[in-house]
mmCIF file of C-alpha atoms in Angstrom:
data_model
loop_
_atom_site.group_PDB
_atom_site.id
_atom_site.type_symbol
_atom_site.label_atom_id
_atom_site.label_comp_id
_atom_site.label_asym_id
_atom_site.label_seq_id
_atom_site.Cartn_x
_atom_site.Cartn_y
_atom_site.Cartn_z
ATOM 1 C CA UNK H 229 209.004 105.086 174.294
ATOM 2 C CA UNK H 230 205.302 102.807 175.727
ATOM 3 C CA UNK H 231 204.772 104.699 178.665
ATOM 4 C CA UNK H 232 203.615 101.818 181.348
ATOM 5 C CA UNK H 233 201.619 104.202 182.545
ATOM 6 C CA UNK H 234 198.158 103.759 180.396
ATOM 7 C CA UNK H 235 196.635 100.965 179.697
ATOM 8 C CA UNK H 236 193.542 100.716 176.890
ATOM 9 C CA UNK H 237 191.114 98.120 174.774
ATOM 10 C CA UNK H 238 188.789 97.705 172.274
ATOM 11 C CA UNK H 239 187.325 94.699 172.570
ATOM 12 C CA UNK H 240 185.357 93.428 169.238
ATOM 13 C CA UNK H 241 182.136 90.963 170.012
ATOM 14 C CA UNK H 242 182.849 87.576 167.041
ATOM 15 C CA UNK H 243 178.865 87.973 165.006
ATOM 16 C CA UNK H 244 180.155 89.659 162.455
ATOM 17 C CA UNK H 245 183.072 91.894 160.107
ATOM 18 C CA UNK H 246 184.382 95.386 161.482
ATOM 19 C CA UNK H 247 181.579 97.511 160.067
ATOM 20 C CA UNK H 248 182.326 101.597 160.095
ATOM 21 C CA UNK H 249 180.430 102.087 163.812
ATOM 22 C CA UNK H 250 182.689 99.624 164.887
ATOM 23 C CA UNK H 251 186.606 101.338 163.303
ATOM 24 C CA UNK H 252 185.617 104.157 164.128
ATOM 25 C CA UNK H 253 185.293 103.294 168.161
ATOM 26 C CA UNK H 254 189.106 100.658 167.717
ATOM 27 C CA UNK H 255 190.904 104.123 165.762
ATOM 28 C CA UNK H 256 189.258 106.445 169.040
ATOM 29 C CA UNK H 257 190.528 103.714 171.991
ATOM 30 C CA UNK H 258 193.949 102.957 169.632
ATOM 31 C CA UNK H 259 194.794 107.018 169.350
ATOM 32 C CA UNK H 260 194.090 107.532 173.305
ATOM 33 C CA UNK H 261 195.841 104.672 173.834
ATOM 34 C CA UNK H 262 198.986 106.008 171.653
ATOM 35 C CA UNK H 263 198.915 110.039 172.641
ATOM 36 C CA UNK H 264 199.045 109.390 175.855
ATOM 37 C CA UNK H 265 202.066 106.659 174.879
ATOM 38 C CA UNK H 266 200.813 103.953 176.073
ATOM 39 C CA UNK H 267 199.341 99.957 174.990
ATOM 40 C CA UNK H 268 196.718 99.455 173.220
ATOM 41 C CA UNK H 269 195.080 96.102 173.822
ATOM 42 C CA UNK H 270 192.835 94.011 171.159
ATOM 43 C CA UNK H 271 190.354 91.276 173.406
ATOM 44 C CA UNK H 272 187.395 88.969 171.788
ATOM 45 C CA UNK H 273 184.324 88.610 172.872
ATOM 46 C CA UNK H 274 183.560 85.251 171.588
ATOM 47 C CA UNK H 275 181.921 84.038 174.857
ATOM 48 C CA UNK H 276 178.463 84.024 174.174
ATOM 49 C CA UNK H 277 179.652 81.125 171.309
ATOM 50 C CA UNK H 278 175.546 81.306 169.938
ATOM 51 C CA UNK H 279 176.931 85.098 168.262
ATOM 52 C CA UNK H 280 180.154 84.059 167.223
ATOM 53 C CA UNK H 281 180.852 83.658 163.257
ATOM 54 C CA UNK H 282 182.594 81.359 161.640
ATOM 55 C CA UNK H 283 185.696 83.167 160.058
ATOM 56 C CA UNK H 284 184.357 87.148 162.185
ATOM 57 C CA UNK H 285 187.736 86.724 164.232
ATOM 58 C CA UNK H 286 189.374 86.378 161.595
ATOM 59 C CA UNK H 287 187.734 88.487 159.444
ATOM 60 C CA UNK H 288 188.190 91.547 162.026
ATOM 61 C CA UNK H 289 191.871 91.087 163.001
ATOM 62 C CA UNK H 290 193.295 91.712 159.094
ATOM 63 C CA UNK H 291 190.546 94.755 159.041
ATOM 64 C CA UNK H 292 193.045 96.374 162.023
ATOM 65 C CA UNK H 293 195.582 95.348 160.708
ATOM 66 C CA UNK H 294 195.136 96.838 157.418
ATOM 67 C CA UNK H 295 194.103 100.472 158.736
ATOM 68 C CA UNK H 296 197.605 99.858 160.911
ATOM 69 C CA UNK H 297 196.285 99.638 163.921
ATOM 70 C CA UNK H 298 198.609 97.628 166.030
ATOM 71 C CA UNK H 299 198.000 96.205 168.802
ATOM 72 C CA UNK H 300 200.616 95.298 172.549
ATOM 73 C CA UNK H 301 200.708 91.725 173.266
ATOM 74 C CA UNK H 302 199.027 88.798 172.446
ATOM 75 C CA UNK H 303 194.625 89.001 171.652
ATOM 76 C CA UNK H 304 193.760 87.840 174.726
ATOM 77 C CA UNK H 305 190.087 86.015 173.382
ATOM 78 C CA UNK H 306 187.462 85.595 176.595
ATOM 79 C CA UNK H 307 186.281 82.206 176.348
ATOM 80 C CA UNK H 308 190.239 81.508 176.540
ATOM 81 C CA UNK H 309 189.810 83.326 180.120
ATOM 82 C CA UNK H 310 186.287 81.567 181.915
ATOM 83 C CA UNK H 311 189.071 79.756 184.551
ATOM 84 C CA UNK H 312 189.293 83.538 186.257
ATOM 85 C CA UNK H 313 186.095 84.368 185.436
ATOM 86 C CA UNK H 314 185.264 81.525 188.410
ATOM 87 C CA UNK H 315 187.752 82.544 191.063
ATOM 88 C CA UNK H 316 186.216 86.024 190.887
ATOM 89 C CA UNK H 317 182.562 84.320 191.443
ATOM 90 C CA UNK H 318 183.947 81.898 193.656
ATOM 91 C CA UNK H 319 185.288 84.701 195.822
ATOM 92 C CA UNK H 320 181.962 87.158 195.882
ATOM 93 C CA UNK H 321 180.061 83.530 197.031
ATOM 94 C CA UNK H 322 181.813 83.220 199.623
ATOM 95 C CA UNK H 323 181.237 86.641 201.051
ATOM 96 C CA UNK H 324 176.939 85.934 200.575
ATOM 97 C CA UNK H 325 176.945 88.952 197.471
ATOM 98 C CA UNK H 326 175.812 85.617 194.780
ATOM 99 C CA UNK H 327 172.147 83.710 194.375
ATOM 100 C CA UNK H 328 170.765 81.527 192.401
ATOM 101 C CA UNK H 329 167.595 82.778 189.929
ATOM 102 C CA UNK H 330 165.866 80.744 188.263
ATOM 103 C CA UNK H 331 163.405 83.838 187.332
ATOM 104 C CA UNK H 332 161.639 84.181 184.308
ATOM 105 C CA UNK H 333 161.341 88.027 181.699
ATOM 106 C CA UNK H 334 157.497 86.970 182.578
ATOM 107 C CA UNK H 335 157.837 86.245 186.176
ATOM 108 C CA UNK H 336 160.166 89.752 186.226
ATOM 109 C CA UNK H 337 157.655 92.007 184.561
ATOM 110 C CA UNK H 338 154.721 90.065 186.925
ATOM 111 C CA UNK H 339 156.460 91.327 189.656
ATOM 112 C CA UNK H 340 157.046 95.160 188.398
ATOM 113 C CA UNK H 341 154.221 95.508 187.244
ATOM 114 C CA UNK H 342 154.866 95.324 183.858
ATOM 115 C CA UNK H 343 157.195 98.247 184.442
ATOM 116 C CA UNK H 344 160.910 96.447 183.848
ATOM 117 C CA UNK H 345 162.417 93.679 184.489
ATOM 118 C CA UNK H 346 164.696 94.929 187.282
ATOM 119 C CA UNK H 347 165.315 91.451 190.040
ATOM 120 C CA UNK H 348 165.390 92.611 193.258
ATOM 121 C CA UNK H 349 165.575 89.542 195.379
ATOM 122 C CA UNK H 350 162.769 87.745 193.718
ATOM 123 C CA UNK H 351 164.059 84.671 194.380
ATOM 124 C CA UNK H 352 164.922 85.326 198.168
ATOM 125 C CA UNK H 353 161.707 86.806 199.231
ATOM 126 C CA UNK H 354 159.386 84.753 199.279
ATOM 127 C CA UNK H 355 160.424 81.690 196.896
ATOM 128 C CA UNK H 356 164.214 80.473 197.238
ATOM 129 C CA UNK H 357 165.868 78.156 195.559
ATOM 130 C CA UNK H 358 168.785 75.530 195.037
ATOM 131 C CA UNK H 359 172.217 75.160 193.674
ATOM 132 C CA UNK H 360 170.988 71.772 192.271
ATOM 133 C CA UNK H 361 167.756 73.050 190.097
ATOM 134 C CA UNK H 362 168.612 75.156 186.454
ATOM 135 C CA UNK H 363 169.742 78.501 187.269
ATOM 136 C CA UNK H 364 172.289 81.755 186.875
ATOM 137 C CA UNK H 365 173.644 83.610 189.275
ATOM 138 C CA UNK H 366 172.822 87.663 190.977
ATOM 139 C CA UNK H 367 174.853 89.230 192.865
ATOM 140 C CA UNK H 368 173.193 91.808 195.728
ATOM 141 C CA UNK H 369 173.235 95.456 194.333
ATOM 142 C CA UNK H 370 171.381 96.567 197.510
ATOM 143 C CA UNK H 371 171.989 99.889 198.804
ATOM 144 C CA UNK H 372 174.452 100.596 195.770
ATOM 145 C CA UNK H 373 175.536 103.856 194.667
ATOM 146 C CA UNK H 374 177.615 104.691 192.211
ATOM 147 C CA UNK H 375 179.339 107.264 190.985
ATOM 148 C CA UNK H 376 181.297 108.771 187.822
ATOM 149 C CA UNK H 377 182.920 111.182 185.808
ATOM 150 C CA UNK H 378 182.715 110.567 182.739
ATOM 151 C CA UNK H 379 185.446 111.881 180.620
ATOM 152 C CA UNK H 380 183.184 113.169 177.556
ATOM 153 C CA UNK H 381 180.026 112.806 178.834
ATOM 154 C CA UNK H 382 180.576 113.922 182.666
ATOM 155 C CA UNK H 383 179.123 113.329 185.779
ATOM 156 C CA UNK H 384 176.629 110.041 186.056
ATOM 157 C CA UNK H 385 174.954 108.832 189.306
ATOM 158 C CA UNK H 386 172.765 105.068 188.585
ATOM 159 C CA UNK H 387 170.990 103.680 192.281
ATOM 160 C CA UNK H 388 172.074 100.359 191.143
ATOM 161 C CA UNK H 389 169.890 98.334 192.546
ATOM 162 C CA UNK H 390 166.928 100.253 191.868
ATOM 163 C CA UNK H 391 167.648 101.429 188.511
ATOM 164 C CA UNK H 392 169.853 97.764 187.259
ATOM 165 C CA UNK H 393 168.995 95.548 189.547
ATOM 166 C CA UNK H 394 170.466 91.958 190.779
ATOM 167 C CA UNK H 395 171.856 91.275 187.102
ATOM 168 C CA UNK H 396 173.232 88.174 185.815
ATOM 169 C CA UNK H 397 177.204 86.991 186.693
ATOM 170 C CA UNK H 398 176.498 83.987 184.936
ATOM 171 C CA UNK H 399 174.258 83.229 183.012
ATOM 172 C CA UNK H 400 171.851 79.710 183.286
ATOM 173 C CA UNK H 401 173.521 77.904 179.999
ATOM 174 C CA UNK H 402 176.705 78.626 181.473
ATOM 175 C CA UNK H 403 177.476 80.931 180.019
ATOM 176 C CA UNK H 404 179.789 84.130 181.982
ATOM 177 C CA UNK H 405 178.136 87.673 181.323
ATOM 178 C CA UNK H 406 178.989 89.942 180.119
ATOM 179 C CA UNK H 407 179.503 92.389 183.110
ATOM 180 C CA UNK H 408 181.571 89.792 184.548
ATOM 181 C CA UNK H 409 183.855 88.760 181.483
ATOM 182 C CA UNK H 410 184.847 92.643 180.556
ATOM 183 C CA UNK H 411 185.042 93.340 184.242
ATOM 184 C CA UNK H 412 186.958 90.365 185.163
ATOM 185 C CA UNK H 413 188.767 90.931 181.773
ATOM 186 C CA UNK H 414 189.903 94.072 182.255
ATOM 187 C CA UNK H 415 191.406 94.229 185.618
ATOM 188 C CA UNK H 416 193.717 90.699 183.655
ATOM 189 C CA UNK H 417 194.919 93.160 181.400
ATOM 190 C CA UNK H 418 195.832 96.504 183.940
ATOM 191 C CA UNK H 419 193.163 98.695 181.289
ATOM 192 C CA UNK H 420 193.179 101.892 183.228
ATOM 193 C CA UNK H 421 190.560 103.573 181.070
ATOM 194 C CA UNK H 422 188.286 101.703 178.026
ATOM 195 C CA UNK H 423 186.661 104.023 175.906
ATOM 196 C CA UNK H 424 184.010 102.232 174.047
ATOM 197 C CA UNK H 425 180.678 103.872 172.141
ATOM 198 C CA UNK H 426 177.788 106.004 174.304
ATOM 199 C CA UNK H 427 175.235 103.338 174.511
ATOM 200 C CA UNK H 428 177.277 101.176 176.524
ATOM 201 C CA UNK H 429 177.097 103.912 179.109
ATOM 202 C CA UNK H 430 174.365 102.769 181.898
ATOM 203 C CA UNK H 431 176.692 98.868 181.634
ATOM 204 C CA UNK H 432 178.817 100.752 183.466
ATOM 205 C CA UNK H 433 178.069 102.423 186.907
ATOM 206 C CA UNK H 434 177.058 98.197 187.191
ATOM 207 C CA UNK H 435 180.440 97.618 185.580
ATOM 208 C CA UNK H 436 182.153 100.649 189.017
ATOM 209 C CA UNK H 437 180.070 98.064 191.728
ATOM 210 C CA UNK H 438 181.429 94.748 190.303
ATOM 211 C CA UNK H 439 185.185 96.234 190.657
ATOM 212 C CA UNK H 440 184.042 97.916 193.953
ATOM 213 C CA UNK H 441 182.826 94.529 195.198
ATOM 214 C CA UNK H 442 185.206 92.539 193.725
ATOM 215 C CA UNK H 443 188.723 95.249 195.592
ATOM 216 C CA UNK H 444 189.735 96.085 191.673
ATOM 217 C CA UNK H 445 191.307 99.037 190.812
ATOM 218 C CA UNK H 446 188.892 100.764 188.921
ATOM 219 C CA UNK H 447 189.088 102.502 185.604
ATOM 220 C CA UNK H 448 187.927 105.622 184.210
ATOM 221 C CA UNK H 449 185.626 105.740 180.774
ATOM 222 C CA UNK H 450 185.369 107.812 178.239
ATOM 223 C CA UNK H 451 181.683 106.935 175.991
ATOM 224 C CA UNK H 452 181.816 108.740 172.175
ATOM 225 C CA UNK H 453 179.982 109.135 170.208
ATOM 226 C CA UNK H 454 177.747 106.329 168.810
ATOM 227 C CA UNK H 455 177.308 106.534 164.812
ATOM 228 C CA UNK H 456 173.668 106.257 163.509
ATOM 229 C CA UNK H 457 172.308 106.211 160.187
ATOM 230 C CA UNK H 458 169.288 109.593 159.639
ATOM 231 C CA UNK H 459 166.678 107.973 161.039
ATOM 232 C CA UNK H 460 168.895 107.689 164.377
ATOM 233 C CA UNK H 461 168.874 103.776 164.638
ATOM 234 C CA UNK H 462 173.019 102.531 165.710
ATOM 235 C CA UNK H 463 175.492 101.264 163.033
ATOM 236 C CA UNK H 464 175.252 97.859 163.862
ATOM 237 C CA UNK H 465 175.788 94.383 162.315
ATOM 238 C CA UNK H 466 172.320 94.175 164.119
ATOM 239 C CA UNK H 467 171.621 97.658 161.474
ATOM 240 C CA UNK H 468 172.609 95.376 158.940
ATOM 241 C CA UNK H 469 175.266 98.313 158.324
ATOM 242 C CA UNK H 470 177.623 97.266 155.313
ATOM 243 C CA UNK H 471 181.411 96.249 156.522
ATOM 244 C CA UNK H 472 184.315 98.381 156.469
ATOM 245 C CA UNK H 473 186.386 98.347 152.775
ATOM 246 C CA UNK H 474 189.482 98.218 153.266
ATOM 247 C CA UNK H 475 190.402 99.026 149.513
ATOM 248 C CA UNK H 476 190.832 103.458 150.455
ATOM 249 C CA UNK H 477 192.404 103.134 153.686
ATOM 250 C CA UNK H 478 192.931 106.378 153.591
ATOM 251 C CA UNK H 479 190.055 107.738 153.036
ATOM 252 C CA UNK H 480 188.126 105.690 155.940
ATOM 253 C CA UNK H 481 190.548 106.864 157.921
ATOM 254 C CA UNK H 482 190.357 110.703 157.308
ATOM 255 C CA UNK H 483 186.639 110.251 157.703
ATOM 256 C CA UNK H 484 186.642 108.356 160.935
ATOM 257 C CA UNK H 485 189.062 111.309 162.415
ATOM 258 C CA UNK H 486 186.248 113.575 160.633
ATOM 259 C CA UNK H 487 182.537 111.812 162.910
ATOM 260 C CA UNK H 488 185.517 111.897 165.517
ATOM 261 C CA UNK H 489 185.816 116.112 165.232
ATOM 262 C CA UNK H 490 189.414 116.119 164.930
ATOM 263 C CA UNK H 491 189.352 119.158 161.383
ATOM 264 C CA UNK H 492 192.043 117.244 159.672
ATOM 265 C CA UNK H 493 192.633 119.211 156.328
ATOM 266 C CA UNK H 494 191.536 118.471 153.544
ATOM 267 C CA UNK H 495 195.848 117.616 152.040
ATOM 268 C CA UNK H 496 195.571 114.940 154.577
ATOM 269 C CA UNK H 497 194.393 112.958 151.198
ATOM 270 C CA UNK H 498 197.340 112.752 149.862
ATOM 271 C CA UNK H 499 199.291 111.209 152.970
ATOM 272 C CA UNK H 500 199.612 107.107 153.616
ATOM 273 C CA UNK H 501 198.280 105.569 155.808
ATOM 274 C CA UNK H 502 201.497 105.996 158.319
ATOM 275 C CA UNK H 503 201.411 109.557 157.479
ATOM 276 C CA UNK H 504 197.786 109.812 158.658
ATOM 277 C CA UNK H 505 197.892 108.177 162.112
ATOM 278 C CA UNK H 506 201.084 110.366 163.047
ATOM 279 C CA UNK H 507 198.815 112.946 162.506
ATOM 280 C CA UNK H 508 196.110 112.108 164.105
ATOM 281 C CA UNK H 509 197.728 110.329 167.329
ATOM 282 C CA UNK H 510 199.742 113.713 167.624
ATOM 283 C CA UNK H 511 196.483 116.366 166.895
ATOM 284 C CA UNK H 512 193.937 113.398 169.190
ATOM 285 C CA UNK H 513 191.675 115.764 171.404
ATOM 286 C CA UNK H 514 188.522 113.794 172.172
ATOM 287 C CA UNK H 515 186.951 116.883 174.457
ATOM 288 C CA UNK H 516 185.713 118.009 170.578
ATOM 289 C CA UNK H 517 182.951 115.575 171.585
ATOM 290 C CA UNK H 518 182.630 116.678 174.663
ATOM 291 C CA UNK H 519 178.982 116.563 175.624
ATOM 292 C CA UNK H 520 177.802 114.622 172.197
ATOM 293 C CA UNK H 521 175.894 111.188 172.424
ATOM 294 C CA UNK H 522 175.342 110.583 168.729
ATOM 295 C CA UNK H 523 176.337 111.017 165.451
ATOM 296 C CA UNK H 524 174.319 110.859 162.232
ATOM 297 C CA UNK H 525 176.243 109.595 159.918
ATOM 298 C CA UNK H 526 174.549 109.370 156.687
ATOM 299 C CA UNK H 527 175.160 112.527 156.022
ATOM 300 C CA UNK H 528 179.197 113.219 156.210
ATOM 301 C CA UNK H 529 181.339 113.871 153.899
ATOM 302 C CA UNK H 530 182.118 110.782 152.216
ATOM 303 C CA UNK H 531 179.886 108.059 153.796
ATOM 304 C CA UNK H 532 177.689 106.268 151.902
ATOM 305 C CA UNK H 533 173.716 107.640 152.805
ATOM 306 C CA UNK H 534 173.324 103.547 155.514
ATOM 307 C CA UNK H 535 169.472 103.414 155.771
#
């Protein structure tokens, strides 16, 4: 029986098929939800239409189905959620927390003496633009210090104003930004815990800040180690990671469980997918990955060299 208390999600970007790193993350979030007898939702992050690859969404759904990672409810598509993003931005504008910005990357570097592109009300003092000009929308972050206790990475503290700056909510091309869409979608689904890769840890404080400003319920977080090749480069579509194959799902699931430090017994190599997932749910312990930031999967048993 599913618990109404726990709600998790997996949110792939349809810029290409799933690779080992994304399947590994999907499996971890799936197991965390099922171990807690909760719901596991699937959200497709397809807002950035320039990065959406033809056929990628169908490929992702079919791959998850091939590994018996069954989600609850209908798939959520960010491209169909824009009304919610618009409402969120308006609520912040009504409280004077949003302002227009047309600063270029070059201008930001110059303002920060070439050290960063952090924006700190550069458009407000001394320059100010009107909403009638092409612009992005930024949120004010003045005096925003965020603390969180991550399940796997421990205590995290960030001065959002100094370390992230006034971040973008809507780009100049009118596409809503990652931070805003993620926070609004998690509230829409009632997500209680976000389990994702360590590479997104720095995104968490500004997202918590945004949750606070929108008066949303704050979620818990668990950032698992990212998978890298032997050169320390994260497995990703950008690094040309190979699409995951569903020809031998049991072997691939076992590999993912090994990478997730779950130590599956050797006899499971002859198990069916359902038997393997049943064992994985019963024995799931994410704390075995506590404090680990990345894993070189090129030296793991059964993993081909990926460099």
